[in-house]
N, CA and C of each residue as an Amber inpcrd file, in Angstrom:
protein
   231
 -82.3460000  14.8830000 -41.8950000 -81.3030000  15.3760000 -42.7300000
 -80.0150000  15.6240000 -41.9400000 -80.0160000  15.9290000 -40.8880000
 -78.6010000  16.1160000 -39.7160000 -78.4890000  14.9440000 -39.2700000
 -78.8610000  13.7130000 -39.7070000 -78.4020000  12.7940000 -38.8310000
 -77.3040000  11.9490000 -39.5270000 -76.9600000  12.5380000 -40.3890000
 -76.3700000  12.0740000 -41.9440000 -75.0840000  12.8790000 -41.9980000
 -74.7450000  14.2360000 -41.5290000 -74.1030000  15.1130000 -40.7950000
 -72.8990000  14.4740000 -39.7230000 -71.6470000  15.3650000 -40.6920000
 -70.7420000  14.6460000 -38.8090000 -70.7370000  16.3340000 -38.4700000
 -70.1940000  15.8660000 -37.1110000 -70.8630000  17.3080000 -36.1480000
 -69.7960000  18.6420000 -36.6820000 -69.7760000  20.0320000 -36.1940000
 -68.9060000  20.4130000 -36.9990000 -67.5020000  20.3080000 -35.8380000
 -66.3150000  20.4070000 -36.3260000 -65.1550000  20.1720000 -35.2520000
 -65.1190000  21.7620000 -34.5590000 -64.6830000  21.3950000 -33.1020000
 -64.2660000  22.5360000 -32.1370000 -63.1180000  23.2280000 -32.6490000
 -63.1170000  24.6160000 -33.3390000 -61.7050000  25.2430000 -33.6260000
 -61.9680000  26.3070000 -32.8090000 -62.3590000  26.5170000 -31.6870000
 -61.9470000  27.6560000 -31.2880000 -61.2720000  27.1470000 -29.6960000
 -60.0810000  28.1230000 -29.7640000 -58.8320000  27.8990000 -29.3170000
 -57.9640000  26.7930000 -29.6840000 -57.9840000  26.6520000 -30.5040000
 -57.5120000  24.9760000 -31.3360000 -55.8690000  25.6880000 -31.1630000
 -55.3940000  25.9010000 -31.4090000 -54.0520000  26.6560000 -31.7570000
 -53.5210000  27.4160000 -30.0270000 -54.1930000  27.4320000 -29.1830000
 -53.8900000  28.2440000 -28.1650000 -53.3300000  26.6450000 -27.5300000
 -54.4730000  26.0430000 -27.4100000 -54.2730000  24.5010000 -26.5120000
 -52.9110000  23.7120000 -27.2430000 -52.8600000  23.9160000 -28.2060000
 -51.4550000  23.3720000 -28.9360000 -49.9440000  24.0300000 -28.6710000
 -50.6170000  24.9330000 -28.3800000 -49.2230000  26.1400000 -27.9960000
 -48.9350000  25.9680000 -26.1520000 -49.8230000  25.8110000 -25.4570000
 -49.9420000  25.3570000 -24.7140000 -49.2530000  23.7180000 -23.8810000
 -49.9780000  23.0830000 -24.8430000 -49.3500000  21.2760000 -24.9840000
 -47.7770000  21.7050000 -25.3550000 -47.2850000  22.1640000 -26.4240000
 -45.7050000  22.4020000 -26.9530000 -45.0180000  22.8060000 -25.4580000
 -45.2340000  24.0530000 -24.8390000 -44.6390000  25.1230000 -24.0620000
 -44.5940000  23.8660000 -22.9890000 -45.3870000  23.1800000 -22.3440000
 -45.2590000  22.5830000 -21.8040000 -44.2460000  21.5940000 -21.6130000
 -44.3550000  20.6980000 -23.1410000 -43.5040000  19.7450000 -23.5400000
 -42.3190000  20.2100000 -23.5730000 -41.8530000  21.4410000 -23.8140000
 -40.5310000  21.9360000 -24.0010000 -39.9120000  22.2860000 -22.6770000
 -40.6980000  22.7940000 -21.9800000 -39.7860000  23.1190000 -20.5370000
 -39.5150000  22.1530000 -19.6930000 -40.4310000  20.7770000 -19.9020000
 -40.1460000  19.8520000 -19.2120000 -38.8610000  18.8620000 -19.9620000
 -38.5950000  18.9210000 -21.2450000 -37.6530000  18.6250000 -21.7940000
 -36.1230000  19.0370000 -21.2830000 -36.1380000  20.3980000 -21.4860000
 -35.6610000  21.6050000 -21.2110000 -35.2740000  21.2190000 -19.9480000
 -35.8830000  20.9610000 -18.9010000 -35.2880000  20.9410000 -17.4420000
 -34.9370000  19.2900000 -16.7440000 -35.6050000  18.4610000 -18.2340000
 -34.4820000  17.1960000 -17.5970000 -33.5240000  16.9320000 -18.4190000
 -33.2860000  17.7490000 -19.6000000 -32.0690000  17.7070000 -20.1910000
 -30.8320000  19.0280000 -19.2310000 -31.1500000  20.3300000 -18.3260000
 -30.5120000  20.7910000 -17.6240000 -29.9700000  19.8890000 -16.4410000
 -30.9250000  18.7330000 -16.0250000 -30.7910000  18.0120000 -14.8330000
 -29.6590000  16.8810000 -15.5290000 -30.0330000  16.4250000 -15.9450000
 -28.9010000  15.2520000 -16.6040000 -27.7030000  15.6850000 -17.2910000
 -27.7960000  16.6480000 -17.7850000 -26.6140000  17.7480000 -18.2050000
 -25.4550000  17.7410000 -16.5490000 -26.1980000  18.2440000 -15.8050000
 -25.6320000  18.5200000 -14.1640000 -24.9160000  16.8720000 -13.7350000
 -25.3910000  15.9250000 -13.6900000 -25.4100000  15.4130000 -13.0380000
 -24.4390000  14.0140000 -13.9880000 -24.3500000  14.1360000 -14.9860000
 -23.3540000  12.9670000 -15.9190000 -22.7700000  14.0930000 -16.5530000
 -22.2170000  14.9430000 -16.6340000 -21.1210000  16.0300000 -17.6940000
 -20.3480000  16.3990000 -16.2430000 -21.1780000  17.7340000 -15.3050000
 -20.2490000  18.4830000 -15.0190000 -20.1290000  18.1930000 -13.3410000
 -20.7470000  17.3640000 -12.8190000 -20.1290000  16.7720000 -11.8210000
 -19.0080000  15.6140000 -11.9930000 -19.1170000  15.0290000 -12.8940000
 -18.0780000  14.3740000 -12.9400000 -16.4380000  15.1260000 -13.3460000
 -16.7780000  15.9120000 -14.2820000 -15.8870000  16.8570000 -14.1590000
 -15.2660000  17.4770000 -13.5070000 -16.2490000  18.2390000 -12.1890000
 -15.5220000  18.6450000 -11.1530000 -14.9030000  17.9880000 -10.0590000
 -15.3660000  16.6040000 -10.2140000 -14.7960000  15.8520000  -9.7500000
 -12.9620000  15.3970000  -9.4990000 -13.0070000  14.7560000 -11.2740000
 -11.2880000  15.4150000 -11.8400000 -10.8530000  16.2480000 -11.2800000
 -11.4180000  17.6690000 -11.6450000 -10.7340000  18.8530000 -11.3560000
 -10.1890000  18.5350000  -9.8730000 -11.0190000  18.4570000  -9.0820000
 -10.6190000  18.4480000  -7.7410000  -9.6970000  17.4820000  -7.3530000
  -9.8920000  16.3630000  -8.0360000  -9.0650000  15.4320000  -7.6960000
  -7.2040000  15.4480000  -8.3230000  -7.3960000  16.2550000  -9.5230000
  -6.1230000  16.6860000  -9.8780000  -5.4240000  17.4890000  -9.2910000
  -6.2080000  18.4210000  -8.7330000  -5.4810000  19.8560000  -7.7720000
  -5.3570000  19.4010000  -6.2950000  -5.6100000  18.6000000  -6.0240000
  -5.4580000  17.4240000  -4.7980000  -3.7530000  17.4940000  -4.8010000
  -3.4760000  16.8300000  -6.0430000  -2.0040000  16.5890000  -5.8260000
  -1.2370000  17.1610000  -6.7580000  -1.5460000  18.3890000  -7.7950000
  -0.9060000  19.3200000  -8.3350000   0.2000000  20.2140000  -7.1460000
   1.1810000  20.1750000  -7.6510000   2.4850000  20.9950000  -7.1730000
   3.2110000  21.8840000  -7.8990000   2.4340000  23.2430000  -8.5870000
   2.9730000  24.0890000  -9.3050000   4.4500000  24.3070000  -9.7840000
   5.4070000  24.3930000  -8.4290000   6.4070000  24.5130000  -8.7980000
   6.6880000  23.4810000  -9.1210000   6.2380000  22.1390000  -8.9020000
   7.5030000  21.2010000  -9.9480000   6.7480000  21.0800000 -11.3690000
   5.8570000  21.8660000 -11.2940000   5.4410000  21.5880000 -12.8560000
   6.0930000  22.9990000 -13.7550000   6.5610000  23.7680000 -12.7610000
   7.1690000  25.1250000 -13.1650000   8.7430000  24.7130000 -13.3510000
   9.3870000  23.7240000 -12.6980000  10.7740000  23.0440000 -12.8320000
  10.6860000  22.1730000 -13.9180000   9.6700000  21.5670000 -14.0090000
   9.4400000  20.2920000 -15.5640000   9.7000000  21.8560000 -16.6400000
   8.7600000  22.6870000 -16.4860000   8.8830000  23.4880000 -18.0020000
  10.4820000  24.1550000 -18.3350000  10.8180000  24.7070000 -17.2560000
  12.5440000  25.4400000 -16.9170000  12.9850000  24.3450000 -17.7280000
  13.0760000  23.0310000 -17.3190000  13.7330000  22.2570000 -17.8450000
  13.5740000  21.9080000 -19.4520000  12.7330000  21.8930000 -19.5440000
  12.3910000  21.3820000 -21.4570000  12.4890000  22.7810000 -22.0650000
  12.6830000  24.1100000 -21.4500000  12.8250000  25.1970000 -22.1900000
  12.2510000  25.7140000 -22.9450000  10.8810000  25.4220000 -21.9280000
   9.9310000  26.1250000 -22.6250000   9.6570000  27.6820000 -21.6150000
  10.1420000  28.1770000 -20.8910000  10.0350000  29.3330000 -19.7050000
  11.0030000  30.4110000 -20.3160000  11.0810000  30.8780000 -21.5170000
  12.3670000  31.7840000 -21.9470000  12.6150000  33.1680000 -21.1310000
  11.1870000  33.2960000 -20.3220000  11.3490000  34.9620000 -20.0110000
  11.6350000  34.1320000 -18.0580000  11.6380000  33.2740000 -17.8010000
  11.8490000  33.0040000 -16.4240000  13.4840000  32.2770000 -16.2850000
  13.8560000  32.5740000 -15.2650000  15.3130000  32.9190000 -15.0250000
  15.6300000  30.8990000 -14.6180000  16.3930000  30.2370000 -15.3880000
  16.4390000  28.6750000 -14.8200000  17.4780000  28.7180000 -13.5060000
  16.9310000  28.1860000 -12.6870000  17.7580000  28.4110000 -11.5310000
  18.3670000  27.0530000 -11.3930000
């Protein structure tokens, strides 16, 4: 008569091992989307940055504004 029988299924910890499998899946997600985030967004970015302030010269960008009149509270010399 049991051979006619399917066996009964394993539920215990069924839900722990799944929570488990997820937590897993997520932090490893999680830390190659932080890694690729780093490495194509904000290095290249700082890149620019650096490379703009390389040859940024405040005051003539402070003489461009005097001039177009946009500096109302700074004195045009």
């Amino acid at each position: 008569m049991s051979e006619g029988r399917l066996p009964k299924p394993n539920l215990r910890n069924l839900h722990l091992s799944g929570v488990k499998k997820n937590l897993i899946v997520s932090v490893m997600v999680t830390a190659i989307s932080g890694i690729a985030y780093k490495y194509l967004v904000n290095e290249p970015y700082e890149r620019k940055v650096e490379n703009f302030y390389k040859t940024y010269d405040p005051m003539a960008a402070l003489k461009v504004m005097n001039e177009a009149g946009l500096m109302e509270s700074y004195p045009i010399d």
